[in-house]
Structure formats: C-alpha cells, structure tokens
CSV table of C-alpha atoms and ligand atoms in Angstrom, one decimal:
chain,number,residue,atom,x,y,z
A,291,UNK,CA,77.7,139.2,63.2
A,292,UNK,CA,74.8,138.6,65.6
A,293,UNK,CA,75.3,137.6,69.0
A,294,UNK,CA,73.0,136.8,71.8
A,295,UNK,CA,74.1,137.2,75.2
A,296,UNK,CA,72.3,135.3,77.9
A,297,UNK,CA,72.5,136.6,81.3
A,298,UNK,CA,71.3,137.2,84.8
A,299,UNK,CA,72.9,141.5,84.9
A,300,UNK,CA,72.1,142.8,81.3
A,301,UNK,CA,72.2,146.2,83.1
A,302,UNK,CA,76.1,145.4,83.5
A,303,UNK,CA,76.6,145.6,79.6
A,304,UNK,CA,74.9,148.7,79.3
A,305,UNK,CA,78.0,151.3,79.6
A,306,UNK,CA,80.4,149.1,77.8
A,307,UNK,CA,78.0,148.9,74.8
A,308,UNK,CA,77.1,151.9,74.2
A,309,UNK,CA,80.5,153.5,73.5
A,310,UNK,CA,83.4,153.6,71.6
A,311,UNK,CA,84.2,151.0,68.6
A,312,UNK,CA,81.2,148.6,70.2
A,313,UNK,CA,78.6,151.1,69.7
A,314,UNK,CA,80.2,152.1,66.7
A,315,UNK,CA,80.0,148.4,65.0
A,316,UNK,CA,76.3,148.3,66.0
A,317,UNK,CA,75.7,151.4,65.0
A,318,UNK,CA,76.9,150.8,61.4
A,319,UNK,CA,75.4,147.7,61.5
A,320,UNK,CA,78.4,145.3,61.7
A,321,UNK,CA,77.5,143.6,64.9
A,322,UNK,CA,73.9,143.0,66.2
A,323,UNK,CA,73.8,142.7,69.7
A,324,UNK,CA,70.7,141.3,71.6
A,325,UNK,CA,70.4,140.9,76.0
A,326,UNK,CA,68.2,138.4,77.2
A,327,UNK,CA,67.8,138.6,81.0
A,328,UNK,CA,67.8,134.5,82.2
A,329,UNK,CA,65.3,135.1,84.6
A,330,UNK,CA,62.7,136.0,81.8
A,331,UNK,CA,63.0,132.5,81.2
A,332,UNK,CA,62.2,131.2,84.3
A,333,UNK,CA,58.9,129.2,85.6
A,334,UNK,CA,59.7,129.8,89.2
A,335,UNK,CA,57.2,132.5,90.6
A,336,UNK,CA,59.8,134.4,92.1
A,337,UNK,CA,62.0,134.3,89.2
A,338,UNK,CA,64.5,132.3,90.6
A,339,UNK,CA,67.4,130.8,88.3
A,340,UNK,CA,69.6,129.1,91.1
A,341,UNK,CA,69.6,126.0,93.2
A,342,UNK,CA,71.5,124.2,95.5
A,343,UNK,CA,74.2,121.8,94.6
A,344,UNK,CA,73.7,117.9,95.3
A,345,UNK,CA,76.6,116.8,97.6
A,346,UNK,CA,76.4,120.0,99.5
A,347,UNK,CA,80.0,122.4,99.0
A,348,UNK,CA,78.1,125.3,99.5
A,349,UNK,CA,77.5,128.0,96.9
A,350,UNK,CA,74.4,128.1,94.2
A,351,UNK,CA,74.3,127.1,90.2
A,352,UNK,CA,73.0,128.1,88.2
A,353,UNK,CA,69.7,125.7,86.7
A,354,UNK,CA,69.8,123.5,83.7
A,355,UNK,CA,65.3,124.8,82.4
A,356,UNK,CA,65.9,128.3,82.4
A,357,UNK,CA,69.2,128.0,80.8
A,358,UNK,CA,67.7,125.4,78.2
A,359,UNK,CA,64.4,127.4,77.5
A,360,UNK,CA,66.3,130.6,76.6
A,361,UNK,CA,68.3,128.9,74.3
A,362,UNK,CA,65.8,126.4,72.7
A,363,UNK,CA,63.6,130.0,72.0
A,364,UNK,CA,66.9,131.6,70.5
A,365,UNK,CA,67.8,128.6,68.7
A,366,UNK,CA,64.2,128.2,66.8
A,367,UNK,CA,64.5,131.5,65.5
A,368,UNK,CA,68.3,131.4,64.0
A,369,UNK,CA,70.9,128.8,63.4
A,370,UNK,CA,74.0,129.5,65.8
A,371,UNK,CA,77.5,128.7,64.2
A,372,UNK,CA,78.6,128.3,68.3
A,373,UNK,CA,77.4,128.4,71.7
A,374,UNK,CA,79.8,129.4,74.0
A,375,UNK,CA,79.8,129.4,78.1
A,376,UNK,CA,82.5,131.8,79.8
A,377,UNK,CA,84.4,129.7,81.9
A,378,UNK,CA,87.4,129.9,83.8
A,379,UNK,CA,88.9,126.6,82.4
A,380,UNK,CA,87.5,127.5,79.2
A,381,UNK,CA,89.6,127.9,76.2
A,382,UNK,CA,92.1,130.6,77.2
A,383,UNK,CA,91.5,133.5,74.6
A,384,UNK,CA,94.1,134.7,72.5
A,385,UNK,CA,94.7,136.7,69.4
A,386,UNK,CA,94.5,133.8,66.8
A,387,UNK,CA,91.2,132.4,68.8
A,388,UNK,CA,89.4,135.9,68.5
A,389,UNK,CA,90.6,136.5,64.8
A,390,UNK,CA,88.9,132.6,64.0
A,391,UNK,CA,85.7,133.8,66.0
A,392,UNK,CA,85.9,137.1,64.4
A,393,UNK,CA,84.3,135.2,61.4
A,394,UNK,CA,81.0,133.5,62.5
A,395,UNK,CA,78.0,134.5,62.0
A,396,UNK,CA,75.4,134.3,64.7
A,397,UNK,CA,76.8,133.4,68.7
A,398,UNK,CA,75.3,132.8,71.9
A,399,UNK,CA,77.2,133.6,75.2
A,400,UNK,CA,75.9,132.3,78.3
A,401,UNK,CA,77.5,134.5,81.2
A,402,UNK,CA,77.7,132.3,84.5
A,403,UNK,CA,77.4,133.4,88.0
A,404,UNK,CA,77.6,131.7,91.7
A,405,UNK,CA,79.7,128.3,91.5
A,406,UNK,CA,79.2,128.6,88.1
A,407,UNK,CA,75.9,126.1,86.1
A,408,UNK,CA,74.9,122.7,86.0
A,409,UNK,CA,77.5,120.6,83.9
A,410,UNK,CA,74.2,118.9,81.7
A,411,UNK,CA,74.0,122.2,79.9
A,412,UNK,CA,77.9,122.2,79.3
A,413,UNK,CA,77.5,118.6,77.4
A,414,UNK,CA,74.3,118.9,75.8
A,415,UNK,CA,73.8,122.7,75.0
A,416,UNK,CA,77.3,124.1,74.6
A,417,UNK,CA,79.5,124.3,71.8
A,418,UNK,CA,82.7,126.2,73.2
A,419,UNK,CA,84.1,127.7,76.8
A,420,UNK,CA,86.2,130.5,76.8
A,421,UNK,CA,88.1,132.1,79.7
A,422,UNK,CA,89.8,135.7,79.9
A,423,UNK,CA,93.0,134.3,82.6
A,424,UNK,CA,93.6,131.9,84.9
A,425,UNK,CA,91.7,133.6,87.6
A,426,UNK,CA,87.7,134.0,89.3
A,427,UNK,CA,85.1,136.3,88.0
A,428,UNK,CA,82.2,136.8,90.5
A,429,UNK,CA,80.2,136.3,86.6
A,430,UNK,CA,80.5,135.4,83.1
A,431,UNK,CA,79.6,139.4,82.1
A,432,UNK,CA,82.8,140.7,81.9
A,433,UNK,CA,84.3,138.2,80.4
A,434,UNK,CA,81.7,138.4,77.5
A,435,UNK,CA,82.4,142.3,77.2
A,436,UNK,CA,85.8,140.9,76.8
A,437,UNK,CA,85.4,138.8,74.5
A,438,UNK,CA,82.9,141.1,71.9
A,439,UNK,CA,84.9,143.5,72.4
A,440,UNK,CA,88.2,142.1,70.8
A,441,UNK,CA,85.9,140.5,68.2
A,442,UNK,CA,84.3,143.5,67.2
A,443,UNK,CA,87.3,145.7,66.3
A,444,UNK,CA,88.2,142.9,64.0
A,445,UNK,CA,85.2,142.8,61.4
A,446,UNK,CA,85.9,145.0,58.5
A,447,UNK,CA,84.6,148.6,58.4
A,448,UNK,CA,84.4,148.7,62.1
A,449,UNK,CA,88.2,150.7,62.7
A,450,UNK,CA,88.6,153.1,60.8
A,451,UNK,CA,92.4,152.6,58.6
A,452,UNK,CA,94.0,154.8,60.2
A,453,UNK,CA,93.5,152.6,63.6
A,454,UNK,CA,94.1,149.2,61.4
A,455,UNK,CA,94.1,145.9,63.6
A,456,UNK,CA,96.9,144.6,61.7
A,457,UNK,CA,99.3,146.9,63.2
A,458,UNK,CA,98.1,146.0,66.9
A,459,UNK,CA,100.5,143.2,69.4
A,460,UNK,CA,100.0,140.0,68.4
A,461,UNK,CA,98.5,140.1,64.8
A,462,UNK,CA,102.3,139.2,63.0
A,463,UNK,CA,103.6,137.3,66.5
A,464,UNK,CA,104.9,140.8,67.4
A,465,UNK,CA,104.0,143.0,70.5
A,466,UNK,CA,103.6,146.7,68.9
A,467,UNK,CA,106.6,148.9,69.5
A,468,UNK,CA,107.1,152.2,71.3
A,469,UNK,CA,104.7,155.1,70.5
A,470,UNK,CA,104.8,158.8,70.3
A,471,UNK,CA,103.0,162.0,69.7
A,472,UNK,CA,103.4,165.9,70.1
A,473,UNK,CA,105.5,167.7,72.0
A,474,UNK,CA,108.7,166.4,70.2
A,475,UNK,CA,110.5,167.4,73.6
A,476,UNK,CA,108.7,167.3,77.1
A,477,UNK,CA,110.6,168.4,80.4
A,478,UNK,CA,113.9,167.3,78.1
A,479,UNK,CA,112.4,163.8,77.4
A,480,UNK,CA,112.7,163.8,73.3
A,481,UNK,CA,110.9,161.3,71.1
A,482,UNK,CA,113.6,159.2,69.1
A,483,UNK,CA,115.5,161.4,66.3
A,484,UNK,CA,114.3,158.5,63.8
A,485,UNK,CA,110.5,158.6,63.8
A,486,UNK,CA,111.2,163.2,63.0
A,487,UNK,CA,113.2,162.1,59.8
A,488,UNK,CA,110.1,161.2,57.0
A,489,UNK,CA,112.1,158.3,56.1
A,490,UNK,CA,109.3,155.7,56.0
A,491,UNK,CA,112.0,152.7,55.2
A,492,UNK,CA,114.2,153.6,58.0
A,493,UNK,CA,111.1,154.6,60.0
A,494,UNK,CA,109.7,150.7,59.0
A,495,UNK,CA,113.0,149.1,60.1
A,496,UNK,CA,113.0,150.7,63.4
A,497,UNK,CA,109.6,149.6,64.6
A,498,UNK,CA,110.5,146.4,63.2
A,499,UNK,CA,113.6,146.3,65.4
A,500,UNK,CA,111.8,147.9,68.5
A,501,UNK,CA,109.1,145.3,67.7
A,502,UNK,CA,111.5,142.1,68.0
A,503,UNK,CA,113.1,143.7,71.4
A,504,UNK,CA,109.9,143.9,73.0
A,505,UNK,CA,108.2,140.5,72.1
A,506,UNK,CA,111.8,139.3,73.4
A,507,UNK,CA,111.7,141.3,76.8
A,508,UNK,CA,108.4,140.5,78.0
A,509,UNK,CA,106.6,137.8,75.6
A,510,UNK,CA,109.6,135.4,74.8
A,511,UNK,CA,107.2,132.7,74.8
A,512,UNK,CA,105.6,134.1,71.4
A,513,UNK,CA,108.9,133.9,69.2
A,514,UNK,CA,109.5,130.6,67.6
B,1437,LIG,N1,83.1,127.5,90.6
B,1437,LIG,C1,83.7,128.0,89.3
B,1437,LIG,C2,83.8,129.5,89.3
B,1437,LIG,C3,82.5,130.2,89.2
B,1437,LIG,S1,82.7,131.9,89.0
B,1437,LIG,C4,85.1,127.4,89.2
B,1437,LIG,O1,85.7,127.1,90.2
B,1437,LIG,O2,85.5,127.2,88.1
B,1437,LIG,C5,81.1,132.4,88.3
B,1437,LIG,C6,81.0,132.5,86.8
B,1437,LIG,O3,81.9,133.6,86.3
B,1437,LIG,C7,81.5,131.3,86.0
B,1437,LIG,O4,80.4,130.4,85.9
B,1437,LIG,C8,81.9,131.9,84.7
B,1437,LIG,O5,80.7,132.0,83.8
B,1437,LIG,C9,82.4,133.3,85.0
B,1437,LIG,N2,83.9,133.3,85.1
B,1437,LIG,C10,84.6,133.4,86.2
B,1437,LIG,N3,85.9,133.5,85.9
B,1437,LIG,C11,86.0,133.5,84.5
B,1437,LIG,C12,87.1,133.6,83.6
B,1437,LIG,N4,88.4,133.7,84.0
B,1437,LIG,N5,86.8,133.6,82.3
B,1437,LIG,C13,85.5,133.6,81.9
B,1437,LIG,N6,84.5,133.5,82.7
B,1437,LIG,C14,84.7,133.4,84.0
C-alpha cells in the first residue's frame, strides 16, 4: 500500500513513523509512505497556503491551488483508488471501515488545519472524509496517524502471529476479554484459576464468555 500524505507539519509524523509496527511495515516493505509539505506547492512568495474566508466568521482555510497542484502532480504519477480529507463530519472510522481500506492500493490524505479548506476541493478533488470522534483537532495530522496506523497493522506480514489482528476488539463484533501475564499472584491479586489449567477448550470458552460480558457492559450497541 502506498499512501501520500499531504500536509502543512510533516515534521509532526516524524516520531509516530518511525517506530513500532509503522516503521516495521515500511521497513519490510508493506506500506510506502511519502510526506509532501503543502507549502512546496505554493506560488505565493512567502509560501503562504491560507486565506481569508468570504463572509467574514473569522479563522483561515486553507486554499483550493496549492491543494489542487499537489494533488494534480501526485495524481500524474500514480492512479489513486481514494482521496481522502480528514474531517470532523467525515465518515466516522470504525473497525469494518479500516479493514475495507486496509485493501487499496495507493491513498492520498489531505490533513486540514485552521477552519478547515475550501469546500471546491471537497467536491471536485476528494473521494472520501474520514473523522476519528465527534470532536476538533487543531489539524488533520493526527487523525491521519490514526488512521495509517489502524490500517497498517492489518496488511498481511506486518504482525507478527503471535500478535494476530483477528483476536483484537471488534474483528468478530467482540471487545477482547481480560488479559494476564506473570506473576500468577501479585500483592494476593491471582490471575483466574482457568487460564493456569492448559485446557485450551475450556481456556477458549472462557474468553468467549468473558468476551460476551464485556461487549455487553460497555459496547451494548455492538451486539445484534
Ligand atoms: N471548522 C472545522 C474544523 C476545522 S479543524 C469544523 O467546524 O468542522 C482543522 C482541521 O483538523 C480540519 O480541517 C480537519 O482536517 C482536522 N480535524 C479536526 N477534527 C478532526 C476529526 N475529528 N477527525 C479528523 N480530522 C479532524
């Protein structure tokens, strides 16, 4: 998977990026990730990429040329199976949405910042919106982290089996149950009798059962 982001703080991407399972898909060649800073893209001689809204409200957006001359330039090298804009009334991401996108092959994400961009590049340019919560970023970055992030650890070869997506919340409509590792007792606190046994039916049931509990506790909305 190749994917393009397009944004004003590439710097911000830099920590995130370069570790854990990210840096491990990229490394092995899974995901290719390229930065472009927007402001490479701008005619302005100070390299500006904002302007003032008509009708006043106060705040700046973010301009439709340098917006639509980065991703003219990426588009003429590479077909793009979606072009997506972070957005707070975007798409709300879930499980099923990132395992969907966890199949295409090349992406652009256009991070926002200020009030957000001119709408003429949402109708004529982009292909999706997505948004991490009903809530305001200061910018688009995060969410994109966000958003590669969950997608990454999805493509095969990236986890290792032994940390298997399948088995994470949400995959079978389940949140995962409790988990636990050495000391079998701490200050008296024991792990359950059950998971010490080596019966791996039993051992299945339970974290079936535990499974069900949970998603009914605190995600009753998932169960049908
Ligand atoms: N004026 C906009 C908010 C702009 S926030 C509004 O009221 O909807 C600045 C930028 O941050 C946005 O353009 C968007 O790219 C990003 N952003 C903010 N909140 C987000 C969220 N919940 N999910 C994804 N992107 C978000």
């Amino acid at each position: 998977m190749r994917i393009d982001i397009i944004t004003i703080f590439p710097q911000m991407f830099d920590g995130i990026f370069n570790n854990s399972i990210i840096s491990r898909a990229v490394d092995k060649g899974k995901v290719e990730i390229q930065l472009h800073n927007l402001r490479d893209f701008s005619d302005d001689k100070h390299k500006r990429v904002d302007d003032y809204p008509f009708s006043g409200g106060g705040g700046m957006l973010m301009k439709i040329e340098p917006i639509a001359k980065c991703i003219d330039f990426l588009k003429a090298h590479r077909n793009y199976d979606e072009i997506f804009y972070t957005s707070p009334d975007g798409e709300l991401l879930d499980q099923q949405l990132i395992n969907s996108y966890s199949t295409l092959g090349n992406i652009i994400i256009l991070c926002g910042h200020y009030k957000g961009i001119d709408e003429r590049i949402r109708q004529h340019y982009i292909t999706k919106e997505f948004s991490i919560g009903n809530y305001v970023l200061s910018g688009g970055e995060l969410a994109a982290a966000v958003f590669v992030d969950a997608v990454a650890r999805l493509i095969p070869g990236v986890l290792g089996d032994e940390m298997s997506a399948l088995s994470d919340s949400f995959q079978d409509g389940l949140v995962a149950p409790p988990a636990y590792t050495r000391p079998v007792d701490f200050n008296g606190w024991k792990v359950p009798e059950i998971l010490l046994s080596g019966n791996d039916k039993l051992i299945a049931e339970w974290k079936l059962e535990q499974s069900k509990l949970r998603t009914k506790e605190r995600r009753p909305e998932m169960e049908d």
